[in-house]
XYZ file of C-alpha atoms in Angstrom:
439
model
C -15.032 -16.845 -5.368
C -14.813 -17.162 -1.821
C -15.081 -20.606 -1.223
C -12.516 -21.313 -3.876
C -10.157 -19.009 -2.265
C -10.875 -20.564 0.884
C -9.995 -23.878 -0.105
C -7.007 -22.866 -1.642
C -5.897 -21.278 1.779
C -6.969 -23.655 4.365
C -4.724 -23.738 7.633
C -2.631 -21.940 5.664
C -0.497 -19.008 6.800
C -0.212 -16.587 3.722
C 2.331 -13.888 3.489
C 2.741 -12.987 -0.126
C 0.270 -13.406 -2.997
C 0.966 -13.093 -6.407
C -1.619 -11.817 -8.619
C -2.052 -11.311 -12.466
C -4.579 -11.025 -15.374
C -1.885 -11.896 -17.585
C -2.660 -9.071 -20.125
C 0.946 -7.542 -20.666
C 3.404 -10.085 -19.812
C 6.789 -8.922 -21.136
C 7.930 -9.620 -24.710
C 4.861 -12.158 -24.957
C 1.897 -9.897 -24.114
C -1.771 -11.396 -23.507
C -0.919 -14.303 -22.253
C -4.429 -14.949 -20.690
C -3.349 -17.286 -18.163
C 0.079 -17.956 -16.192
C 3.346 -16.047 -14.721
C 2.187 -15.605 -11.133
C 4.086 -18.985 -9.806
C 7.034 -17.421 -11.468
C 7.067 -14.474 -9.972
C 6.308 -16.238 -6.540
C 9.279 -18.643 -7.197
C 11.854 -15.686 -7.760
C 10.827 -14.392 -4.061
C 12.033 -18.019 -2.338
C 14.902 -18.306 -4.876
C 16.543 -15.257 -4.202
C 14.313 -13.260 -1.387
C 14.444 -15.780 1.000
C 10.431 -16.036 1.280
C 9.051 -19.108 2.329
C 7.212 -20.958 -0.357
C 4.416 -22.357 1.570
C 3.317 -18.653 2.846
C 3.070 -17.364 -0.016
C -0.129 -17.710 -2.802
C 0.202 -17.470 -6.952
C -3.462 -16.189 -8.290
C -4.200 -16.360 -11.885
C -7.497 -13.933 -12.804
C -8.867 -15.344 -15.407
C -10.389 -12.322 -17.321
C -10.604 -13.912 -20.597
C -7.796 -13.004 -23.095
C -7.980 -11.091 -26.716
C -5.000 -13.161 -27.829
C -6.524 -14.797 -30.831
C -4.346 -17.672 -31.008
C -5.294 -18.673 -27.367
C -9.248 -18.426 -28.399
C -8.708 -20.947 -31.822
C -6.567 -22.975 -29.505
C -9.206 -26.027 -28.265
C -5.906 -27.093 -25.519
C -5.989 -23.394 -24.007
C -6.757 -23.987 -20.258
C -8.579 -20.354 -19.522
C -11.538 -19.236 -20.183
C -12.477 -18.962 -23.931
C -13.532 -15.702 -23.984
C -12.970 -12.056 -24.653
C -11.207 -10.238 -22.019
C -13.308 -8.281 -19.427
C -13.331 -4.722 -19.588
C -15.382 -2.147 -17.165
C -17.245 -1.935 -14.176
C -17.748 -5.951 -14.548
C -13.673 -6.373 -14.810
C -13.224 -3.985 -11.396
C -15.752 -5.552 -9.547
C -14.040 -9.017 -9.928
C -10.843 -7.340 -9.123
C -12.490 -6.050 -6.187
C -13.818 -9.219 -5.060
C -10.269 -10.798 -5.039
C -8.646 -8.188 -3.030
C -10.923 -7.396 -0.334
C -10.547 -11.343 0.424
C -7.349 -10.965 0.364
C -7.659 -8.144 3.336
C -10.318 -9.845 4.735
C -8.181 -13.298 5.505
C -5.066 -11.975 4.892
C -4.874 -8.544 6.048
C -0.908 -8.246 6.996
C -0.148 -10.156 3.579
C 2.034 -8.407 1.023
C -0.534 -8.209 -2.466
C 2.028 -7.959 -5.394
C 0.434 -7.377 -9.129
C 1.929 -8.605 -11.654
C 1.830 -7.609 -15.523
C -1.620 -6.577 -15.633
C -2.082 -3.671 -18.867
C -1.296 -0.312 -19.014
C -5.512 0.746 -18.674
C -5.334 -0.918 -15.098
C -1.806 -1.451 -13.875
C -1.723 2.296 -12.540
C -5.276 2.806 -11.348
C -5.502 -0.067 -9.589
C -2.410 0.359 -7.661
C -3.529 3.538 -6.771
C -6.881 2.377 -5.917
C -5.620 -0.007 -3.312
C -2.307 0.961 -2.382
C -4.412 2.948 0.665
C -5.669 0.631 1.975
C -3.380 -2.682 2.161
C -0.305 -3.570 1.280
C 0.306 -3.802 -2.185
C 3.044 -3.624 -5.231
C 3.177 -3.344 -8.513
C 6.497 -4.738 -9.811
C 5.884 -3.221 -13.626
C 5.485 0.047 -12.508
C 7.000 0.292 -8.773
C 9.888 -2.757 -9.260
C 10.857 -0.934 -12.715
C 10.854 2.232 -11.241
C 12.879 1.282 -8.337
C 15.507 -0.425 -9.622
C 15.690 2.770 -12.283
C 15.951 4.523 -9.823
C 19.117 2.706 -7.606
C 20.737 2.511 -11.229
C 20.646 6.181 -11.768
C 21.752 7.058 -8.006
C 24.641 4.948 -8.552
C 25.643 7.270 -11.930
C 25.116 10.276 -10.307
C 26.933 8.953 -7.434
C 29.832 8.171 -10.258
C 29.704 12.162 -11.608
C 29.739 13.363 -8.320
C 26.100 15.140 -8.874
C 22.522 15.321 -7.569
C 19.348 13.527 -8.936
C 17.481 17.118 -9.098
C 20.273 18.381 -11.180
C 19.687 15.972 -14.201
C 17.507 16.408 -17.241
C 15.750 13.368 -17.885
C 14.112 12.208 -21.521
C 12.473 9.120 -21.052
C 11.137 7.174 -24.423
C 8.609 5.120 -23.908
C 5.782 6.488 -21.228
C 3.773 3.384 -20.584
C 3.553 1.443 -17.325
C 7.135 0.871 -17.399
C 7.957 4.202 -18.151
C 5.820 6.208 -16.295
C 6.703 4.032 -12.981
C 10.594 5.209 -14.058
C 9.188 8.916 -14.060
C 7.446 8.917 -10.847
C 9.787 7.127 -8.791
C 12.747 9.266 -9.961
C 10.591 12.538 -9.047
C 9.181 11.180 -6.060
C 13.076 10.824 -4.976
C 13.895 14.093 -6.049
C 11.032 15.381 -3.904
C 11.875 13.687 -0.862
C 15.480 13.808 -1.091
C 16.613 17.028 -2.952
C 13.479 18.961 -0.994
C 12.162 19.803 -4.598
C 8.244 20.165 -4.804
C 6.554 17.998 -7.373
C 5.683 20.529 -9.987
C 8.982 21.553 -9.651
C 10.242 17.898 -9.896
C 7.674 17.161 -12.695
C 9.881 20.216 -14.631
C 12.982 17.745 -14.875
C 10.958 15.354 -16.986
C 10.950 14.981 -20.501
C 8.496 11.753 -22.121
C 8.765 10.661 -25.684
C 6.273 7.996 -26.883
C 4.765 6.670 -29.747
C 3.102 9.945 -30.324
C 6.158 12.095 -30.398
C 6.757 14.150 -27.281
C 4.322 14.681 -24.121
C 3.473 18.379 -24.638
C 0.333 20.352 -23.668
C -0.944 20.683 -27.007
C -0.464 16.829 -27.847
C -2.742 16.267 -24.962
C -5.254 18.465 -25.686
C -5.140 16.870 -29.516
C -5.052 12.867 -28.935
C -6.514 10.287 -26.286
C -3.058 10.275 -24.114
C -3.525 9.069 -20.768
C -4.113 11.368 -18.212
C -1.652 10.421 -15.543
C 0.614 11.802 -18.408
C -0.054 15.390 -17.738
C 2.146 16.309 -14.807
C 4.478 15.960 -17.256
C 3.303 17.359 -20.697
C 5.641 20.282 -21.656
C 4.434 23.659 -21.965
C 3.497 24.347 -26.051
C 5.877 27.894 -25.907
C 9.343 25.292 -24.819
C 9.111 24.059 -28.704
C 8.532 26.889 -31.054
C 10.991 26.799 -33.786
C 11.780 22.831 -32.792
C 11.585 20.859 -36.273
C 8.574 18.607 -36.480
C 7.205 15.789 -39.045
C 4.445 16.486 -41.456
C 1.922 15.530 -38.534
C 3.404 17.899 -35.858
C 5.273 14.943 -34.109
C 8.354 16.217 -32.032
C 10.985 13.325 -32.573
C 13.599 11.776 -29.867
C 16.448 13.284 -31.978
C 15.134 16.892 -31.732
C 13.890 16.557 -28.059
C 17.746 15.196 -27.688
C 19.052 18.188 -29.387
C 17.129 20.872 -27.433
C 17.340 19.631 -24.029
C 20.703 18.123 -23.833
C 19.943 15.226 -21.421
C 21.962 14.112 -18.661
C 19.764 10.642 -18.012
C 18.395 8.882 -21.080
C 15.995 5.785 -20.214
C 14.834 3.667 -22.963
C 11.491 1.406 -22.297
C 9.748 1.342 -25.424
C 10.465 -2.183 -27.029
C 11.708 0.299 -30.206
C 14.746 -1.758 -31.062
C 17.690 0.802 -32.345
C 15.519 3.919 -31.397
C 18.872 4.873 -30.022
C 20.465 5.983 -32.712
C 24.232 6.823 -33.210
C 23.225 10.221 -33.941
C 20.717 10.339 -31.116
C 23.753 9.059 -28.584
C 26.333 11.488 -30.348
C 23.654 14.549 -29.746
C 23.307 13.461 -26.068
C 27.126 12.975 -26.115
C 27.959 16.543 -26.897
C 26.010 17.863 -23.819
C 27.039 16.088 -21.008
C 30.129 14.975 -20.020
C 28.865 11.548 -18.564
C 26.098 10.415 -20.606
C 23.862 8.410 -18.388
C 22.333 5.782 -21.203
C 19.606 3.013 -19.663
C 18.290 1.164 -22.801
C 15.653 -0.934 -20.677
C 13.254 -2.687 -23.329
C 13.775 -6.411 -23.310
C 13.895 -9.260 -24.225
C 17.232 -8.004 -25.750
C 16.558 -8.197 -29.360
C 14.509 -5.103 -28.092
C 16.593 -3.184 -26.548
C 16.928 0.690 -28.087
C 21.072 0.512 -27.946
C 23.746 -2.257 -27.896
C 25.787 -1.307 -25.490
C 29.568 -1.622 -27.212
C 27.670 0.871 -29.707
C 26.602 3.440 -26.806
C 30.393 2.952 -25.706
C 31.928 3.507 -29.021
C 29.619 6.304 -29.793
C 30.251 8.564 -26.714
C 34.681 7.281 -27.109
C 33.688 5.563 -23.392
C 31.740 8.266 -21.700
C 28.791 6.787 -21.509
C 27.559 5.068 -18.287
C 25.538 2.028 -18.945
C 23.008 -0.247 -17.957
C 20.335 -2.606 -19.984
C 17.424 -4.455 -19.049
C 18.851 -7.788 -20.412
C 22.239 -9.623 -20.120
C 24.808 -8.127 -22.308
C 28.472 -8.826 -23.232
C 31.673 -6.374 -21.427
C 32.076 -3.607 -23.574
C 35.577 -2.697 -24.938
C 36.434 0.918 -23.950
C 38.768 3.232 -25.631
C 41.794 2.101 -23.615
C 40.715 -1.894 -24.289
C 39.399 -2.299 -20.316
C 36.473 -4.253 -20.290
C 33.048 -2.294 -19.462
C 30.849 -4.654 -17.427
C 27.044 -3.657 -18.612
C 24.806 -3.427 -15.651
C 21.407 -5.793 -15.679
C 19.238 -2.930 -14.957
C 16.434 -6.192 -13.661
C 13.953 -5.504 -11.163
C 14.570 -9.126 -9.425
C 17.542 -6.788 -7.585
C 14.934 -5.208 -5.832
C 11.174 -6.122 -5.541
C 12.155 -9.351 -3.862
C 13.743 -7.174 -0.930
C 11.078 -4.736 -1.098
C 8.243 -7.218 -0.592
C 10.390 -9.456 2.135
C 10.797 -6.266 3.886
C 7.257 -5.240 3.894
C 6.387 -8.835 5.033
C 8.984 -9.199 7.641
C 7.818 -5.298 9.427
C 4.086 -6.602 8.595
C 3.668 -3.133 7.034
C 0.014 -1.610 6.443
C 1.539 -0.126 3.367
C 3.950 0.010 0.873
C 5.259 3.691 0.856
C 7.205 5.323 -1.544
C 9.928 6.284 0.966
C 9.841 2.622 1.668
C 10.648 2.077 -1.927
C 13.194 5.029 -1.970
C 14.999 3.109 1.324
C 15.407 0.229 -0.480
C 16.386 1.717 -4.026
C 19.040 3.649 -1.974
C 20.541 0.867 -0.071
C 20.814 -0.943 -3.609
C 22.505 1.850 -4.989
C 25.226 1.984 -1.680
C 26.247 -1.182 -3.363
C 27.009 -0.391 -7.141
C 30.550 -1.531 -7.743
C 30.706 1.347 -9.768
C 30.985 3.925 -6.652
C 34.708 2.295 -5.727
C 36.084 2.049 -9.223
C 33.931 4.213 -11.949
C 34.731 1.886 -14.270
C 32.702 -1.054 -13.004
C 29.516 -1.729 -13.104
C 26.541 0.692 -11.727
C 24.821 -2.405 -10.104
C 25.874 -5.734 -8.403
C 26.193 -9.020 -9.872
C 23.268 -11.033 -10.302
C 24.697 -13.820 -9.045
C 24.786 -11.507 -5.417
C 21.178 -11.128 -5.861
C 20.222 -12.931 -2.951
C 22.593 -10.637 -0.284
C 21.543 -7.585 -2.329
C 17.595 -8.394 -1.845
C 18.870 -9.091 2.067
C 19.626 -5.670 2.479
C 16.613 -4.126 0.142
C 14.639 -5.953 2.753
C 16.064 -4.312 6.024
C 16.029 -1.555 4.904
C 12.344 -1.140 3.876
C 11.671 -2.795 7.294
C 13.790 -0.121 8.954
C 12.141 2.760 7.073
C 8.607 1.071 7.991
C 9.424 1.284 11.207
C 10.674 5.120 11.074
C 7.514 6.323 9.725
C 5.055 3.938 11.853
C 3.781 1.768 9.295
C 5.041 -1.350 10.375
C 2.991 -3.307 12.786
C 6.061 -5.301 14.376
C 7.630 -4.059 17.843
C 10.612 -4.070 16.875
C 13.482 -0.950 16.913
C 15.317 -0.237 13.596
C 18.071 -2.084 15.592
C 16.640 -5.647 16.045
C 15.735 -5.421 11.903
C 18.656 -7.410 10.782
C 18.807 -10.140 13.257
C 14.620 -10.584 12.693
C 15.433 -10.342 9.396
C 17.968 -13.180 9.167
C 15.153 -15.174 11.323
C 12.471 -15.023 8.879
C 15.057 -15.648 5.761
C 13.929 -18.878 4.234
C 16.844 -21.316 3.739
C 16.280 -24.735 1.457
C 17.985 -26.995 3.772
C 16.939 -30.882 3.751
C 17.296 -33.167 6.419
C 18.968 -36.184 5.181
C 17.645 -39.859 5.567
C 19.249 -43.203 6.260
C 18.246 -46.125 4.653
C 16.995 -48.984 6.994
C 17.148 -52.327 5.956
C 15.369 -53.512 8.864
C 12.685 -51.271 8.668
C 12.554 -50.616 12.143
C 13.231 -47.059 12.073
């Protein structure tokens, strides 16, 4: 592996590298090869990163998609995906080149499954710089989204109740970045935080005595509910607790949607939610949007315009009750993990830190249209995605500077005008035809 990745490096001067084992890309799934050059294109397109410093890595792990493995024009490797001790030692092999060569590189993973996206970040995240953009990119851009609501109702993130539906990577990156925010800015403690939380998946809600009954993960305990929350709470015939009666009893402020369960929102889930709050903060987040758990003109109608909105995917205005136009947010983590990855780069951080990621979810947040007219959208345009990604990335440098990760000189100060330094801009030189040929 070495000598490969050596001669894929040569002379080169790396700062980002792009890594995936392709097992949960979104709306496809196994994929068993591809996405990284994507994901490394978005940073130069609209994260001003300079495409020849940065690396896309495809780990070829084999893939359990079927129709890859009959396929004789599939380019990976024709086998059954990895799983194990052998699967984490090739992981391992990858990375600690990657500190070994590259040690003030940026190591982003990208759409690797829900057994490893989690435990790998947090088996490496110590030790170099590294991202994960399903869990921490989701979770951050969550998190500016609902800052900018709560910015709109004029309240606090720690005095929310949040149901999330849907608890895998996706989801459970939305949980923990929200808490850790509430923990560092509301001066909660995490088991306090953890209280605020309220998962739903597949296997009804998160509660104590689910956990104790099925095979749920375990970095789903923090927040299981206690058993004595839900006496007297209808269930199914196999002891399920259903969104609809979670709605009911908690009366959510914040309700996130990841769970690729298309209409799971339904009107009488939206009315419940409706008729305890008096700004219903609705994020229906699956995608692509055939997925997605709400329409939003149905959210709008549902709640007679009280709802505050924002989806994963590109939707249509919304009419509200008075015939304005509602512009639906793109809830879309390319608002935010290019900026948090240019600003680790450009402070040449050891780490990413979750106050780094709180920094730059805040700073998008400052900018939500929505916190000069309530009406408008909770995030900025994508077309402003490269200015918004600017700022992301200035301030995660400043904040790696505050806390003494970064490895530059540099004050907070001098971060914007070294920022607009390293900002890669496609600019050709233009040529002049010679006739002659003598130039």
């Amino acid at each position: 592996m070495e000598r490969d990745f050596l001669e894929q490096t040569k002379d080169r001067d790396i700062d980002l590298i792009v890594c995936s084992d392709a097992e949960a890309i979104l709306g496809i799934g196994d994929q068993g090869v591809g996405i990284s050059t994507a994901k490394s294109a978005i940073y130069t397109l609209i994260g001003g990163m300079d495409p020849s410093k940065s690396l896309s890595v495809t780990l070829d792990v084999g893939t359990n998609n079927a129709d890859l493995l009959n396929d004789d024009l599939y380019v990976g490797w024709n086998h059954q995906r990895v799983r194990g001790e052998e699967y984490d030692r090739f992981i391992d092999r990858f990375v600690q080149l990657v500190r070994k060569y590259f040690s003030n590189s940026l190591l982003h993973f990208e759409d690797f499954g829900v057994t490893n996206a989690q435990r790998l970040l947090q088996r490496y995240r110590t030790t170099h710089s590294v991202f994960n953009d399903d869990i921490q990119g989701t979770g951050a851009v969550t998190l500016a989204c609902v800052m900018a609501a709560v910015g709109v109702t004029k309240s606090k993130l720690s005095e929310q109740r949040y149901i999330i539906f849907g608890a895998g990577s996706a989801g459970m990156g939305i949980a923990h970045q929200l808490r850790d925010a509430i923990v560092q800015l509301n001066n909660f403690d995490e088991s306090q935080a953890n209280k605020l939380f309220y998962l739903v998946d597949k296997d009804g809600l998160i509660t104590n005595e689910l956990m104790m009954a099925t095979s749920v993960r375990a970095e789903l305990h923090p927040f299981a509910r206690p058993n004595a929350e839900w006496h007297g709470v209808q269930r199914d015939k196999t002891g399920k607790i259903h969104l609809l009666e979670v709605v009911k009893h908690v009366k959510p402020t914040v309700l996130i949607g990841c769970s690729t369960s298309a209409g799971a929102f339904t009107e009488d889930i939206v009315k419940a939610m409706a008729a305890g709050c008096e700004r219903p903060i609705i994020l229906p987040l699956s995608n692509p949007s055939r997925l997605v758990e709400v329409n939003p003109k149905d959210a709008i109608d549902w709640t007679d315009g009280k709802a505050l909105l924002a989806t994963g995917s590109p939707f249509p205005p919304a009419k509200m009750p008075n015939r304005k136009d509602y512009i639906i947010a793109e809830c879309n983590n390319a608002l935010i993990y290019p900026g948090l990855g240019f600003g680790a780069i450009l402070a040449q951080s050891r780490h990413m830190t979750d106050s780094m990621i709180i920094a730059g979810a805040r700073r998008l947040a400052a900018l939500s249209p929505a916190l000069s007219d309530p009406e408008n959208a909770l995030l900025p345009d994508f077309v402003e995605a490269p200015h918004v990604n600017f700022e992301v990335g200035i301030a995660v440098a400043e904040q790696a500077i505050i806390e003494g990760t970064a490895r530059v000189n540099w004050t907070e100060e001098q971060v914007r005008d070294e920022a607009n330094k390293k900002v890669w801009k496609p600019i050709y030189e233009e040529y002049l035809y010679d006739e002659q040929g003598s130039r």
